[in-house]
mmCIF file of C-alpha atoms in Angstrom:
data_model
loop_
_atom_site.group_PDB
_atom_site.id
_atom_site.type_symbol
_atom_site.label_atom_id
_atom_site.label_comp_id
_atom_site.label_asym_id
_atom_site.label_seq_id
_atom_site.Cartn_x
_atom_site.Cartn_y
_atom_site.Cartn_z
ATOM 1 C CA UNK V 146 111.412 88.257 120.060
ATOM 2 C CA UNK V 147 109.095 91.374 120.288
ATOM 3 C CA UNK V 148 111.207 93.021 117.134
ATOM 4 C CA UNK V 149 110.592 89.600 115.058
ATOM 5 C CA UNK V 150 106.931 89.827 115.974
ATOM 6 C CA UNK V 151 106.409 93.172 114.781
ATOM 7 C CA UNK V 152 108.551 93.210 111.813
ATOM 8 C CA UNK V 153 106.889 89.879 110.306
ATOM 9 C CA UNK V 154 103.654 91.868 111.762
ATOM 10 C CA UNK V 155 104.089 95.029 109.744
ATOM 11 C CA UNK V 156 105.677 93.234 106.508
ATOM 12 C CA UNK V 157 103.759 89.765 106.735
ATOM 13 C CA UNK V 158 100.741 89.458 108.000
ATOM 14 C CA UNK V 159 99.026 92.846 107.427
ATOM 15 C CA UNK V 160 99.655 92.630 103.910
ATOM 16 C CA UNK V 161 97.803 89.213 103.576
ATOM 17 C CA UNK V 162 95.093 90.798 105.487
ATOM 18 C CA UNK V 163 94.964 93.445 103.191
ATOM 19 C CA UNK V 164 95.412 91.442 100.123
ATOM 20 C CA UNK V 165 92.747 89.265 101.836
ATOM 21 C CA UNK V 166 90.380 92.081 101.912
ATOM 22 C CA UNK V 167 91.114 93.111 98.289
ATOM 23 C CA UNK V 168 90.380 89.648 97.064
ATOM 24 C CA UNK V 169 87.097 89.428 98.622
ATOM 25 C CA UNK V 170 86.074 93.318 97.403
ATOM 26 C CA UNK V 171 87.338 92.183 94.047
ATOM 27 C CA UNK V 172 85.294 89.053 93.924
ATOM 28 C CA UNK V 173 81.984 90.166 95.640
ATOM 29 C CA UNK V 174 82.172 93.104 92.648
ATOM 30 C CA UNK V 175 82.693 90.600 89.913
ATOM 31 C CA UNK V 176 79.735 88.424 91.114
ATOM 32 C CA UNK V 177 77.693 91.676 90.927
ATOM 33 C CA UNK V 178 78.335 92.674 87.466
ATOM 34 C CA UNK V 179 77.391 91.224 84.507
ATOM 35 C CA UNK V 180 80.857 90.012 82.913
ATOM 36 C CA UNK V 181 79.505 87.651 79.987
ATOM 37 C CA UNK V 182 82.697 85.283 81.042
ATOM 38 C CA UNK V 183 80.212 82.113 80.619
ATOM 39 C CA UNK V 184 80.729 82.930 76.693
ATOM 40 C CA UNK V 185 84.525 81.753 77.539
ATOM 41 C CA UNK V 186 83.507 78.700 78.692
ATOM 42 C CA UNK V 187 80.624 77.786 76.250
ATOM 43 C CA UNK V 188 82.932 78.205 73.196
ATOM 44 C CA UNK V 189 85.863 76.290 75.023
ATOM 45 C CA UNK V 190 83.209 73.741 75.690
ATOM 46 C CA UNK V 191 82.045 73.443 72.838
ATOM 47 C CA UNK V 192 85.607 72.906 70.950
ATOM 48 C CA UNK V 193 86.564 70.143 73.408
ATOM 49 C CA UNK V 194 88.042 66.881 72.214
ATOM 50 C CA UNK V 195 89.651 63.773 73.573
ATOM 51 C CA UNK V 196 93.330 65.164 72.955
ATOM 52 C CA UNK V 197 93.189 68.028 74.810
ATOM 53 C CA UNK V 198 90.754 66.352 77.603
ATOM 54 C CA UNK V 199 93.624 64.124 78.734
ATOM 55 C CA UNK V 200 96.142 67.192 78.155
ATOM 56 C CA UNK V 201 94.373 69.442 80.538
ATOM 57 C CA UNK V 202 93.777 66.547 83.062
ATOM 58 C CA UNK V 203 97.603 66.479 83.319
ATOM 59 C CA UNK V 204 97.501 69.866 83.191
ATOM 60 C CA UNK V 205 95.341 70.529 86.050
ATOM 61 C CA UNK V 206 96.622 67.792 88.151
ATOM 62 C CA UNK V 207 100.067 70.407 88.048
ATOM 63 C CA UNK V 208 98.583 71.620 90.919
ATOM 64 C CA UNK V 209 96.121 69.587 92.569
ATOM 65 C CA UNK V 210 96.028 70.086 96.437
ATOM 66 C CA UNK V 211 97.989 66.688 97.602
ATOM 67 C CA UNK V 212 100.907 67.257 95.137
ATOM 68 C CA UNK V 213 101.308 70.680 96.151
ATOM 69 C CA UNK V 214 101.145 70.359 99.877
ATOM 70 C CA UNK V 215 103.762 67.223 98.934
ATOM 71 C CA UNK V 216 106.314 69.424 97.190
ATOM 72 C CA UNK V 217 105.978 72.015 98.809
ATOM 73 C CA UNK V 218 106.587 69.679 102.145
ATOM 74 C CA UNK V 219 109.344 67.887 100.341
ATOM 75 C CA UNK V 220 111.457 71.270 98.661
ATOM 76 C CA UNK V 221 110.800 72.716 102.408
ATOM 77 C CA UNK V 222 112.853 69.881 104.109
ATOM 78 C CA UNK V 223 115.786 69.691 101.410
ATOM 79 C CA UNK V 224 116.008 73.806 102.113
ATOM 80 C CA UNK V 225 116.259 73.676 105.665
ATOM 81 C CA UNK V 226 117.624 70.254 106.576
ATOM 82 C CA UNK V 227 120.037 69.541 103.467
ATOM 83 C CA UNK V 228 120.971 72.806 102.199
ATOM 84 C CA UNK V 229 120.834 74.775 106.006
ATOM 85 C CA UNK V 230 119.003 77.287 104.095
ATOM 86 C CA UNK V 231 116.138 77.969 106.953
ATOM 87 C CA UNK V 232 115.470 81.300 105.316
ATOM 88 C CA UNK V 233 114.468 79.653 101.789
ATOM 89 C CA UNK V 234 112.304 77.017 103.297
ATOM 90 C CA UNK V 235 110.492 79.489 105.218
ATOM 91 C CA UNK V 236 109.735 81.926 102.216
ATOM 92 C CA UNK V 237 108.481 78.782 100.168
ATOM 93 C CA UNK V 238 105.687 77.718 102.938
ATOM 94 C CA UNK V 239 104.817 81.537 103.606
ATOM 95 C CA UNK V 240 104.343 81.802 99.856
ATOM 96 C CA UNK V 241 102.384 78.639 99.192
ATOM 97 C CA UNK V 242 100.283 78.808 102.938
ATOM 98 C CA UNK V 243 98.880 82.293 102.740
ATOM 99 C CA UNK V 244 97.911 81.944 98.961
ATOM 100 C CA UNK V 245 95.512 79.123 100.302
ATOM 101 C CA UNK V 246 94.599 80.560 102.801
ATOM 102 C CA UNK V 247 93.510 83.465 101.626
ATOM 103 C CA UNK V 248 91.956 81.495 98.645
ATOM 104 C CA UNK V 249 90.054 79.309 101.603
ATOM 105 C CA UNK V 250 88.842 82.595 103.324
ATOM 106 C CA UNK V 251 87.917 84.408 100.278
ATOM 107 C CA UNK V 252 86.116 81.143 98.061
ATOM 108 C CA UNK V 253 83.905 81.318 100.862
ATOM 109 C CA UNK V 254 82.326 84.527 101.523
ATOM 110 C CA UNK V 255 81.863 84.930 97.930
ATOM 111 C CA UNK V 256 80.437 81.472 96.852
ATOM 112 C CA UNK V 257 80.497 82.318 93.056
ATOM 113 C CA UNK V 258 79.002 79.216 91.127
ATOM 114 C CA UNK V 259 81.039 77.529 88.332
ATOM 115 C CA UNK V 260 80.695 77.895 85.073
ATOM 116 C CA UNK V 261 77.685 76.688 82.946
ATOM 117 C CA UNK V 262 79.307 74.083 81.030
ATOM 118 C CA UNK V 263 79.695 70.500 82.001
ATOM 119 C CA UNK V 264 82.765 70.242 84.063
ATOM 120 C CA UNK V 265 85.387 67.310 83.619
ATOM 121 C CA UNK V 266 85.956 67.534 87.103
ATOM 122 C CA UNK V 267 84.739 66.968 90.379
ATOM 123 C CA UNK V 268 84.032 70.085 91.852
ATOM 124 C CA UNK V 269 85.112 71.023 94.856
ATOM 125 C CA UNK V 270 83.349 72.532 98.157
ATOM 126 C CA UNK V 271 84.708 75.583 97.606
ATOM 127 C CA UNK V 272 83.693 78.410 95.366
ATOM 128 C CA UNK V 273 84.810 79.773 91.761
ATOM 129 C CA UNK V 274 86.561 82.925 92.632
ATOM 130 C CA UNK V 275 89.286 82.639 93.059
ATOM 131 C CA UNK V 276 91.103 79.670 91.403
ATOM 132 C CA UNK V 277 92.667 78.027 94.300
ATOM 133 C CA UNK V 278 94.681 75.818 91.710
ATOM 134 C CA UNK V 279 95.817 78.530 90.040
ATOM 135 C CA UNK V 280 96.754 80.513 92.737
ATOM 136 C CA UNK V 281 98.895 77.504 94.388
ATOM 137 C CA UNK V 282 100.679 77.064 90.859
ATOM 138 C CA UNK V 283 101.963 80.670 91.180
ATOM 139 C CA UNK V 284 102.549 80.188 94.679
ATOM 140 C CA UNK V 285 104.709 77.316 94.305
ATOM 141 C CA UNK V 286 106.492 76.932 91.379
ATOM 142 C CA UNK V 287 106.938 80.823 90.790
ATOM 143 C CA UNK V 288 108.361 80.863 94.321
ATOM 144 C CA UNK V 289 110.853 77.605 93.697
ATOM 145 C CA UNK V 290 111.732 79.787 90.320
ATOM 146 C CA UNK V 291 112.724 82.502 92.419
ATOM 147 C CA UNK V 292 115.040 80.568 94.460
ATOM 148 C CA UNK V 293 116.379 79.105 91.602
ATOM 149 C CA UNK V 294 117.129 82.125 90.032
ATOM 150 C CA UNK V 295 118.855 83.295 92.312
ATOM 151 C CA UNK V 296 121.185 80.803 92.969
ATOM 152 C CA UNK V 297 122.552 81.132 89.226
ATOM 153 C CA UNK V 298 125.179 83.463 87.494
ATOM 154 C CA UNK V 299 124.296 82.709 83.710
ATOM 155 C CA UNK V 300 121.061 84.895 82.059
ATOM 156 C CA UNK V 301 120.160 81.606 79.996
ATOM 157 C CA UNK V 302 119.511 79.432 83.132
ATOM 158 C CA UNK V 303 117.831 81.851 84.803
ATOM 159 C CA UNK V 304 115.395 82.595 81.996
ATOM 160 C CA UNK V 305 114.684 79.020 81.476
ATOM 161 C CA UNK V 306 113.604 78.656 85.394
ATOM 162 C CA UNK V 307 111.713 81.624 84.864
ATOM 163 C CA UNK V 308 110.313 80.439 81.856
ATOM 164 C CA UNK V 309 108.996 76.740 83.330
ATOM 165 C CA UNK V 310 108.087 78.626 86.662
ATOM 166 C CA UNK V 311 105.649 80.993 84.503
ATOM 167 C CA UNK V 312 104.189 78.322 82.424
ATOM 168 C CA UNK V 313 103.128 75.626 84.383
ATOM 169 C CA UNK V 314 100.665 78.368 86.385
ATOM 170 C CA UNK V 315 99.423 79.328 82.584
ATOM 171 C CA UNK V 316 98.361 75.923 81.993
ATOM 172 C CA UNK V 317 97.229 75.173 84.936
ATOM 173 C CA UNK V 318 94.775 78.388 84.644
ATOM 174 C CA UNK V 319 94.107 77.129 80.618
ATOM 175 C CA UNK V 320 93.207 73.689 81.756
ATOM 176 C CA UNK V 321 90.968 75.108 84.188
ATOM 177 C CA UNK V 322 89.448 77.151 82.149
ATOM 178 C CA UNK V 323 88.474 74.344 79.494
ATOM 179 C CA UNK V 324 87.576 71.694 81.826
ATOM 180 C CA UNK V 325 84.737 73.878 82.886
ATOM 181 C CA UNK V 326 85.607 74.775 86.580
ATOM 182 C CA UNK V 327 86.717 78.226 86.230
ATOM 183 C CA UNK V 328 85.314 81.468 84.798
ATOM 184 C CA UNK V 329 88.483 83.804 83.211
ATOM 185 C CA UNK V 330 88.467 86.288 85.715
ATOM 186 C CA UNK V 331 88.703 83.407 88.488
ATOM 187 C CA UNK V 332 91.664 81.981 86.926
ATOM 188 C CA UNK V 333 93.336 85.727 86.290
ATOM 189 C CA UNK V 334 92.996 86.662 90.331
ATOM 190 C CA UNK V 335 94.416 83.472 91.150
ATOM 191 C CA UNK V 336 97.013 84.212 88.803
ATOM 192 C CA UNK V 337 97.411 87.980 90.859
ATOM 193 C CA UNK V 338 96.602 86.476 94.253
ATOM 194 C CA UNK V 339 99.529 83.595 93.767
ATOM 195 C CA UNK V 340 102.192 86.538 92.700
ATOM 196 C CA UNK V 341 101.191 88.836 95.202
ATOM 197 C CA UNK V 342 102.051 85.674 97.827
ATOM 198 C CA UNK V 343 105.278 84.753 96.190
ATOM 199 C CA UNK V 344 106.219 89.004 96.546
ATOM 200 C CA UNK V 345 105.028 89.705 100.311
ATOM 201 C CA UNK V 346 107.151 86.720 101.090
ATOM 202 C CA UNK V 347 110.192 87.152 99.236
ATOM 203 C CA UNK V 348 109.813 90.835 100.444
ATOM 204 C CA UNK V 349 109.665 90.150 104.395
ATOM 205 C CA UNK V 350 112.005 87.017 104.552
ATOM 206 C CA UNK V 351 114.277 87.114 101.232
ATOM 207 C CA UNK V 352 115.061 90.780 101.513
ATOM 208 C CA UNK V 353 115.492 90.625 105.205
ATOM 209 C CA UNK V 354 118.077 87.824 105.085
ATOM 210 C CA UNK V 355 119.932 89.563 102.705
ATOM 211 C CA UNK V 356 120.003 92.753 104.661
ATOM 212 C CA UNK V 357 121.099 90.982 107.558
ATOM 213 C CA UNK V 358 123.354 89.454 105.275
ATOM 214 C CA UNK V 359 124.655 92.630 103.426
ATOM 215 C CA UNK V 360 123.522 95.618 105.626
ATOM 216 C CA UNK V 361 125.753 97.855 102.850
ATOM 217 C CA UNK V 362 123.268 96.865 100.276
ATOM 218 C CA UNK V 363 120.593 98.587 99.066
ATOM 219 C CA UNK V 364 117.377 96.835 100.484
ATOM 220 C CA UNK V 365 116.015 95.537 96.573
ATOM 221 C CA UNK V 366 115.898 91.950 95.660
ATOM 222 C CA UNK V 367 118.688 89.917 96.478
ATOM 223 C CA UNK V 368 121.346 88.942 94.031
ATOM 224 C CA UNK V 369 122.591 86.369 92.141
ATOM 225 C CA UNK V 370 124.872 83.764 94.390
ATOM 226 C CA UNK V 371 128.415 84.553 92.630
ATOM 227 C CA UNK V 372 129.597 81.040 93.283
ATOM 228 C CA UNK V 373 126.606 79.223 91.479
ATOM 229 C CA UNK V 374 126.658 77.381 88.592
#
């Protein structure tokens, strides 16, 4: 039990602290500086019509809080109780739990205002920086397109999981962006913060499963199952 607790110590937890530290320097510097990222938003704004209102409401709603928490809840279960893949289930709630909350930690000590622009969307108690929404889109489906991935033999399949995991978070961060509720360099550390998640947990509990697995192997990412589809 003590070797668990310092491994997950050492590869887990002190880099979200770290990471958690970085994303607060990052934002308290951004707040200080005069970025001009309201221009962003004011010609986005100004451009808006009823089309792409309802597209970026479905967009954003990608990765509104309830339906992530319900997925991720949901894809957790089917790992661990269907497929008796604990490791997998684990890696997906490390990867989608510290993104928030590091997003909760760091949204408030900075308490960066939104954007100047009339915003299509409630908005929420917490701060600007960073985009929590955008950060949980990374965290999620990024992390359910690494499991994916693999899990399959053929290049094609795997590029088109990579390709829907990678583009949901980009219009999730787009909508954002246009609806008003995000300056660009919110939506861009959310984008950094959610892949930095997804990689310290695929790093401490992916890697170390297939070490354990394959302790001949080289300790790099895992590879492809060879009896997928």
């Amino acid at each position: 039990m003590t070797d668990h607790l310092r491994y997950y110590a050492s590869a887990l937890l002190l880099p979200l602290v770290a990471l958690t530290a970085v994303t607060y320097g990052a934002g308290e510097l951004i707040t200080s500086l005069p970025t001009g990222e309201a221009a962003v938003n004011t010609g986005l704004a100004a451009g808006r019509t009823g089309l792409w209102n309802r597209l970026t409401d479905i967009g954003t709603s990608l990765s509104d809080t309830p339906y992530v928490v319900a997925l991720t809840a949901v894809t957790a279960v089917f790992l661990g109780l269907v497929r008796r893949r604990w490791y997998e289930a684990a890696f997906l709630v490390a990867a989608v739990w510290s993104q928030s909350l590091i997003f909760l930690a760091t949204s408030a000590l900075v308490a960066r205002h939104r954007p100047p622009v009339h915003h299509l969307d409630p908005a929420p108690p917490t701060s600007s920086f960073p985009s929590g929404h955008v950060s949980a889109a990374v965290g999620f489906y990024c992390a359910v397109a690494l499991l994916l991935a693999l899990r399959l033999r053929r290049p094609a399949p795997r590029a088109l999981v990579w390709t829907l995991g990678v583009a949901v978070p980009l219009i999730v961060a787009f909508s954002r962006l246009y609806r008003g509720m995000h300056f660009l360099s919110d939506v861009l550390w959310g984008l950094l913060l959610g892949a930095c998640c997804v990689a310290v947990a695929a790093r401490a509990i992916l890697a170390r499963h297939r070490r354990r697995e394959h302790p001949r192997l080289p300790a790099r990412s895992p590879e492809p199952d060879r009896h997928a589809v």
